[in-house]
């Protein structure tokens, strides 16, 4: 008896057992003593209990079936859990919990080592990738999107600016005979901080002095005041990450609403700058295809193809640290309530689901198919042929096709 108490205490120590609702804790303890679960069984049961709570679904007590054989109990539990993962999610009765109502964080400005310009952090040869260069103008983001992997890289509550950023940018020595595509929206949101610490002054000057660089600002904000007051160099591209109102409300916390994002893009386009849109992640839930179609149609109605340089599609892809971090947070999200399949060492939807959502998206944009550059972000090579009917042989081919299309739309020279 005493030895199992020790075993149970040790088994729960490195799990999120203590973060479970009291009733679930007591229930798991009672069942563990009855059926003498092993450490790994206890870990699984605790993770299942945490997921059910996070998804705002039934509790571990509701789905636990009584049987005197441990093997049967575990098998039935896993089946009920997987059934909840494979059924289409519904946000109808979903209640959020512990979601920050306002942005709270500390700002830090310090001299940083290095410069934070490098290949896109999630690029890989296993996926068809555009070789985007990312520039970390600011570290950490003030929005709180539940699916975001940035949260596992940085301290969420501290936003860091590099006191030497402007000088480093000025001294950046790029090949003048080559076209570059540099994005600032990976380590943080490109526009939510405005021109704090002179970041936008430095980036606009950089664009003016490097006409061979396509500088992409990617955002979920509507903070465009700097773009409304300053001349926008033609090699600057503003892109918005869009999603359905359902996903924005339930999974993209503190970010601007869909209306605000689209009207900000409209205002920037009216200033003569080119825009673009990222649908990443497209999330599967009840009636999702219709809700995404409404967003696609809004763009077709509110913009013309000449104003739009790109549209990208992508979906949920999780690395283990992010799943662990989500379980550690005592909040609600349905973002991991999905049938996971391996996607090059990460977890994502089954390919059949991806083909369905990407084809649906691309077919909705048929009127723009010839005039706007469409691409898949972070997807396997074959997914391209299944979605677009063609695929690139190498990442360089993809990059060249993208840069050729972008420079044409931005009225720039394409330098290879
Ligand atoms: S396709 Fe996406 S993941 Fe790959 S390099 Fe480009 S932006 Fe990064």
XYZ file of C-alpha atoms and ligand atoms in Angstrom:
424
model
C 0.000 0.000 0.000
C 2.609 2.511 1.205
C 4.822 1.722 -1.797
C 2.006 2.491 -4.256
C 1.392 5.867 -2.550
C 5.043 6.693 -3.214
C 4.762 5.358 -6.742
C 1.648 7.444 -7.429
C 3.166 10.606 -5.942
C 6.336 10.147 -8.005
C 4.339 9.370 -11.132
C 2.280 12.534 -10.913
C 5.230 14.768 -9.946
C 6.380 15.524 -13.538
C 2.899 15.764 -14.985
C 0.261 18.485 -14.941
C -1.780 16.458 -12.428
C -1.808 19.335 -9.927
C -3.318 21.647 -12.564
C -6.320 19.384 -13.112
C -9.668 20.219 -11.483
C -9.733 18.787 -7.924
C -12.527 16.323 -8.778
C -10.486 14.887 -11.675
C -7.401 14.608 -9.451
C -9.286 12.671 -6.788
C -10.899 10.444 -9.405
C -7.596 9.601 -11.101
C -6.011 8.869 -7.706
C -8.889 6.571 -6.681
C -8.747 4.662 -9.979
C -4.948 4.449 -9.867
C -5.107 2.774 -6.466
C -7.868 0.438 -7.608
C -6.168 -0.627 -10.858
C -2.489 0.032 -10.001
C -1.704 2.119 -13.094
C 1.960 2.387 -14.131
C 3.796 5.716 -14.429
C 3.178 5.956 -18.194
C -0.499 5.020 -17.814
C -0.923 7.727 -15.179
C 0.841 10.252 -17.471
C -1.473 9.353 -20.358
C -4.579 9.599 -18.184
C -3.482 12.978 -16.794
C -2.793 14.335 -20.317
C -6.190 13.048 -21.501
C -7.910 14.671 -18.525
C -6.097 17.949 -19.254
C -7.000 17.896 -22.949
C -10.681 17.233 -22.217
C -10.737 20.215 -19.854
C -8.845 22.400 -22.332
C -11.265 21.436 -25.137
C -14.246 22.176 -22.838
C -15.511 18.646 -23.565
C -16.690 15.934 -21.135
C -14.447 15.212 -18.123
C -12.238 12.213 -17.492
C -14.902 11.016 -15.027
C -17.571 11.136 -17.798
C -15.587 9.093 -20.342
C -14.016 6.622 -17.905
C -15.695 3.206 -18.217
C -15.816 0.880 -15.239
C -14.157 -2.537 -15.655
C -12.065 -4.652 -13.339
C -9.391 -5.289 -16.009
C -6.910 -2.406 -16.362
C -6.189 -3.275 -20.009
C -9.866 -2.915 -20.915
C -10.208 0.363 -19.005
C -7.183 1.913 -20.775
C -8.287 0.691 -24.211
C -11.792 2.104 -23.764
C -10.437 5.394 -22.443
C -8.145 5.802 -25.441
C -11.024 5.027 -27.800
C -13.334 7.621 -26.226
C -10.501 10.168 -26.299
C -9.700 9.464 -29.964
C -13.393 9.638 -30.869
C -13.433 13.173 -29.430
C -10.291 14.011 -31.418
C -11.709 12.728 -34.712
C -15.231 14.165 -34.527
C -15.441 17.648 -36.140
C -15.002 20.295 -33.419
C -17.811 22.652 -32.582
C -17.276 26.059 -31.017
C -21.036 26.419 -30.466
C -21.028 25.875 -26.693
C -17.348 26.562 -26.222
C -16.567 28.709 -23.187
C -13.234 30.498 -23.013
C -11.299 30.449 -19.712
C -8.368 32.502 -18.394
C -7.982 34.519 -21.557
C -6.291 37.897 -21.069
C -8.720 40.727 -21.846
C -5.958 43.200 -22.508
C -2.333 43.108 -23.512
C -0.009 43.206 -20.508
C 3.759 43.022 -21.018
C 7.042 44.701 -20.235
C 9.185 46.378 -22.843
C 12.928 45.886 -22.788
C 15.468 47.627 -25.002
C 18.958 46.211 -24.900
C 21.966 45.667 -27.116
C 21.485 42.212 -28.583
C 24.186 39.891 -29.922
C 23.939 39.058 -33.577
C 21.359 40.491 -35.899
C 18.454 38.080 -36.155
C 18.483 37.801 -39.943
C 18.330 34.205 -41.086
C 16.404 31.532 -42.921
C 12.751 31.124 -41.879
C 12.842 29.186 -38.590
C 10.388 26.560 -39.785
C 11.829 26.073 -43.268
C 12.829 22.499 -44.165
C 13.928 20.403 -47.155
C 11.179 17.949 -46.195
C 8.571 20.577 -47.046
C 8.360 22.719 -50.179
C 9.750 25.996 -48.840
C 10.223 29.519 -50.255
C 13.607 30.233 -48.577
C 12.178 33.321 -46.902
C 14.710 35.309 -44.876
C 13.314 36.427 -41.537
C 14.427 39.531 -39.693
C 13.735 39.676 -35.951
C 13.059 43.411 -35.622
C 11.326 42.758 -32.297
C 11.333 39.660 -30.097
C 8.115 38.117 -28.822
C 4.561 38.965 -29.711
C 1.808 40.792 -27.848
C -0.986 38.726 -29.327
C -1.870 35.335 -27.897
C -2.752 32.878 -30.632
C -3.169 29.477 -29.011
C -1.530 27.571 -31.900
C 1.534 29.783 -32.168
C 4.991 28.153 -31.831
C 6.689 31.509 -31.077
C 5.363 31.217 -27.539
C 7.689 28.302 -26.943
C 10.740 30.371 -28.015
C 10.316 33.578 -26.038
C 9.184 34.873 -22.683
C 5.658 35.961 -23.513
C 5.504 38.853 -21.108
C 8.625 40.676 -22.237
C 8.881 42.385 -25.596
C 12.508 43.003 -26.507
C 13.864 45.675 -28.831
C 17.496 45.724 -29.995
C 19.028 49.107 -29.190
C 21.464 48.633 -32.115
C 18.833 47.536 -34.629
C 18.949 50.701 -36.766
C 22.752 50.655 -37.073
C 22.881 46.934 -37.783
C 20.304 47.381 -40.545
C 22.262 50.306 -42.029
C 25.460 48.213 -42.064
C 23.827 45.158 -43.601
C 25.804 44.359 -46.713
C 23.580 42.626 -49.267
C 24.429 41.685 -52.868
C 22.957 44.530 -54.958
C 22.568 42.181 -57.955
C 20.254 39.776 -56.225
C 16.585 39.976 -55.250
C 15.880 39.193 -51.592
C 12.602 38.420 -49.825
C 12.818 39.395 -46.151
C 9.943 39.124 -43.661
C 9.711 40.724 -40.226
C 6.609 38.894 -39.016
C 8.087 35.697 -37.557
C 9.567 36.620 -34.157
C 6.804 39.142 -33.506
C 3.906 40.900 -35.219
C 5.307 43.354 -37.769
C 2.913 46.237 -37.152
C 1.417 45.989 -33.664
C 4.274 48.011 -32.090
C 4.071 50.800 -34.678
C 7.285 52.819 -34.819
C 8.316 52.061 -31.242
C 12.115 52.433 -30.817
C 12.170 53.778 -34.420
C 11.774 50.280 -35.844
C 9.587 51.357 -38.788
C 11.792 54.385 -39.533
C 14.758 52.002 -39.788
C 12.902 49.461 -41.929
C 11.467 52.062 -44.321
C 14.942 53.584 -44.775
C 16.358 50.083 -45.335
C 13.755 49.454 -48.055
C 14.529 52.778 -49.746
C 18.281 52.097 -49.710
C 17.880 48.482 -50.896
C 15.484 48.535 -53.877
C 16.411 44.883 -54.592
C 14.826 43.751 -51.316
C 11.158 42.774 -51.025
C 10.405 43.694 -47.407
C 7.293 41.941 -46.097
C 5.419 43.141 -43.015
C 3.118 40.367 -41.789
C 0.476 41.186 -39.222
C -2.753 40.437 -37.378
C -3.089 44.040 -36.276
C -4.743 47.177 -37.648
C -1.978 49.481 -36.428
C -1.256 51.136 -39.782
C -0.924 54.761 -38.643
C 2.741 54.911 -39.721
C 1.770 53.726 -43.238
C -0.922 56.376 -43.447
C 1.504 59.174 -42.576
C 4.638 58.127 -44.499
C 5.438 57.445 -48.165
C 5.567 53.681 -48.552
C 8.535 52.478 -50.676
C 7.263 50.303 -53.552
C 9.325 47.296 -52.433
C 7.385 47.114 -49.159
C 4.638 44.482 -49.016
C 2.013 44.402 -46.260
C 0.357 41.076 -45.600
C -2.396 40.126 -43.213
C -2.910 36.748 -41.587
C -6.653 36.166 -41.784
C -8.979 33.618 -40.259
C -12.694 33.121 -39.709
C -14.407 35.159 -36.949
C -14.938 31.854 -35.081
C -11.207 31.091 -34.919
C -10.231 34.726 -34.291
C -12.639 34.892 -31.324
C -11.701 31.546 -29.821
C -8.013 31.046 -30.734
C -6.391 34.348 -31.792
C -6.633 36.270 -28.541
C -5.940 40.021 -28.394
C -5.422 40.192 -32.185
C -7.500 42.555 -34.334
C -10.921 41.404 -35.574
C -11.392 40.235 -39.169
C -13.155 43.485 -40.083
C -10.324 45.581 -38.666
C -7.663 43.549 -40.468
C -9.434 43.731 -43.835
C -10.168 47.434 -43.559
C -6.537 48.116 -42.559
C -5.421 46.239 -45.680
C -7.921 48.237 -47.724
C -6.516 51.524 -46.360
C -2.916 50.521 -47.103
C -3.897 49.421 -50.625
C -5.639 52.771 -51.119
C -2.267 54.344 -50.317
C -0.889 52.494 -53.369
C 1.033 49.801 -51.487
C 0.651 46.163 -52.467
C -0.931 43.757 -50.029
C -1.231 40.024 -49.486
C -3.102 37.529 -47.319
C -2.081 34.424 -45.389
C -4.661 31.807 -44.417
C -2.430 29.955 -41.974
C -3.690 28.075 -40.069
C -6.860 26.961 -41.782
C -8.582 25.099 -38.953
C -11.122 22.285 -39.344
C -14.320 22.539 -37.293
C -18.060 22.200 -37.934
C -19.093 24.248 -40.992
C -15.552 25.594 -41.420
C -15.511 25.460 -45.214
C -18.515 27.784 -45.460
C -17.075 30.211 -42.924
C -13.738 30.356 -44.783
C -15.591 30.800 -48.079
C -17.214 33.928 -46.655
C -13.778 35.352 -45.919
C -12.404 34.402 -49.353
C -15.428 36.064 -50.995
C -14.890 39.244 -48.977
C -11.382 39.581 -50.409
C -12.609 38.921 -53.958
C -15.238 41.651 -53.461
C -13.160 44.215 -51.577
C -9.840 44.016 -53.492
C -8.810 43.649 -57.096
C -6.164 41.165 -58.195
C -3.745 43.913 -59.175
C -3.526 45.110 -55.565
C -2.849 41.609 -54.166
C 0.604 40.057 -54.576
C 0.104 36.753 -52.781
C -2.267 34.437 -50.998
C -0.863 31.585 -48.938
C -2.496 28.605 -47.340
C -1.269 26.536 -44.439
C -2.605 24.620 -41.512
C -1.910 23.526 -37.936
C 1.438 21.899 -37.337
C 2.542 21.226 -33.800
C 5.878 20.496 -32.222
C 5.887 18.700 -28.862
C 7.049 21.746 -26.789
C 4.018 23.724 -27.958
C 1.595 20.899 -27.058
C 3.249 20.656 -23.622
C 3.059 24.454 -23.217
C -0.636 24.458 -24.155
C -1.389 21.761 -21.570
C 0.594 23.705 -18.965
C -1.537 26.794 -19.463
C -4.793 26.673 -17.552
C -6.932 28.022 -20.379
C -9.372 26.681 -22.959
C -8.610 25.958 -26.591
C -9.845 23.411 -29.102
C -6.773 23.779 -31.275
C -5.290 20.362 -30.411
C -8.641 18.575 -30.602
C -7.841 17.044 -33.956
C -6.770 13.666 -35.352
C -2.992 14.030 -35.370
C -0.904 12.484 -38.095
C 2.856 12.662 -38.372
C 4.032 15.452 -40.681
C 7.808 15.165 -40.864
C 8.238 14.772 -37.132
C 5.551 17.314 -36.322
C 1.831 16.680 -35.757
C -0.796 17.852 -38.221
C -4.106 16.882 -39.889
C -4.341 13.792 -42.107
C -3.361 14.606 -45.715
C -6.926 13.964 -46.881
C -8.183 16.789 -44.642
C -5.454 19.107 -45.874
C -6.187 18.415 -49.544
C -9.863 19.149 -48.897
C -9.267 22.483 -47.159
C -6.512 23.688 -49.534
C -8.388 22.725 -52.716
C -11.538 24.368 -51.401
C -9.567 27.557 -50.714
C -7.783 27.629 -54.086
C -10.962 26.890 -56.025
C -12.664 29.812 -54.299
C -9.948 32.130 -55.592
C -10.244 30.852 -59.194
C -10.959 34.402 -60.495
C -7.474 35.426 -59.268
C -5.613 32.225 -60.153
C -3.663 33.806 -63.030
C -2.990 37.197 -61.451
C -2.079 36.449 -57.837
C 0.705 34.181 -56.537
C -0.727 31.294 -54.522
C 1.401 29.030 -52.371
C 1.330 26.482 -49.583
C 3.425 27.228 -46.526
C 5.306 24.421 -44.774
C 3.633 21.601 -46.706
C 4.965 18.413 -48.248
C 5.979 18.490 -51.921
C 3.090 16.301 -53.083
C 0.472 18.486 -51.385
C 1.135 21.070 -54.132
C 0.149 18.802 -56.989
C -2.960 17.675 -55.049
C -3.953 21.303 -54.406
C -2.769 23.289 -57.424
C -2.213 20.555 -60.019
C 1.508 21.391 -60.236
C 4.534 21.302 -57.942
C 8.097 22.681 -57.856
C 11.020 20.286 -58.006
C 13.167 22.242 -55.555
C 12.812 24.991 -52.958
C 14.913 27.226 -55.207
C 12.436 26.754 -58.051
C 9.626 27.724 -55.681
C 11.592 30.762 -54.475
C 12.362 31.917 -58.016
C 8.750 31.565 -59.103
C 7.675 33.553 -56.019
C 10.271 36.317 -56.495
C 9.499 36.587 -60.211
C 5.775 36.990 -59.480
C 6.346 39.402 -56.562
C 8.812 41.655 -58.427
C 6.446 41.846 -61.395
C 3.510 42.925 -59.199
C 5.721 45.357 -57.221
C 7.122 46.762 -60.436
C 10.687 45.832 -59.430
C 13.502 44.236 -61.423
C 13.899 40.500 -60.737
C 17.650 39.959 -60.116
C 18.751 36.307 -59.988
S 7.108 28.201 -47.136
Fe 6.580 28.971 -45.094
S 7.795 27.726 -43.696
Fe 8.709 27.512 -45.698
S 10.300 29.083 -45.793
Fe 8.442 29.931 -46.708
S 7.459 31.026 -44.980
Fe 8.941 29.601 -44.083
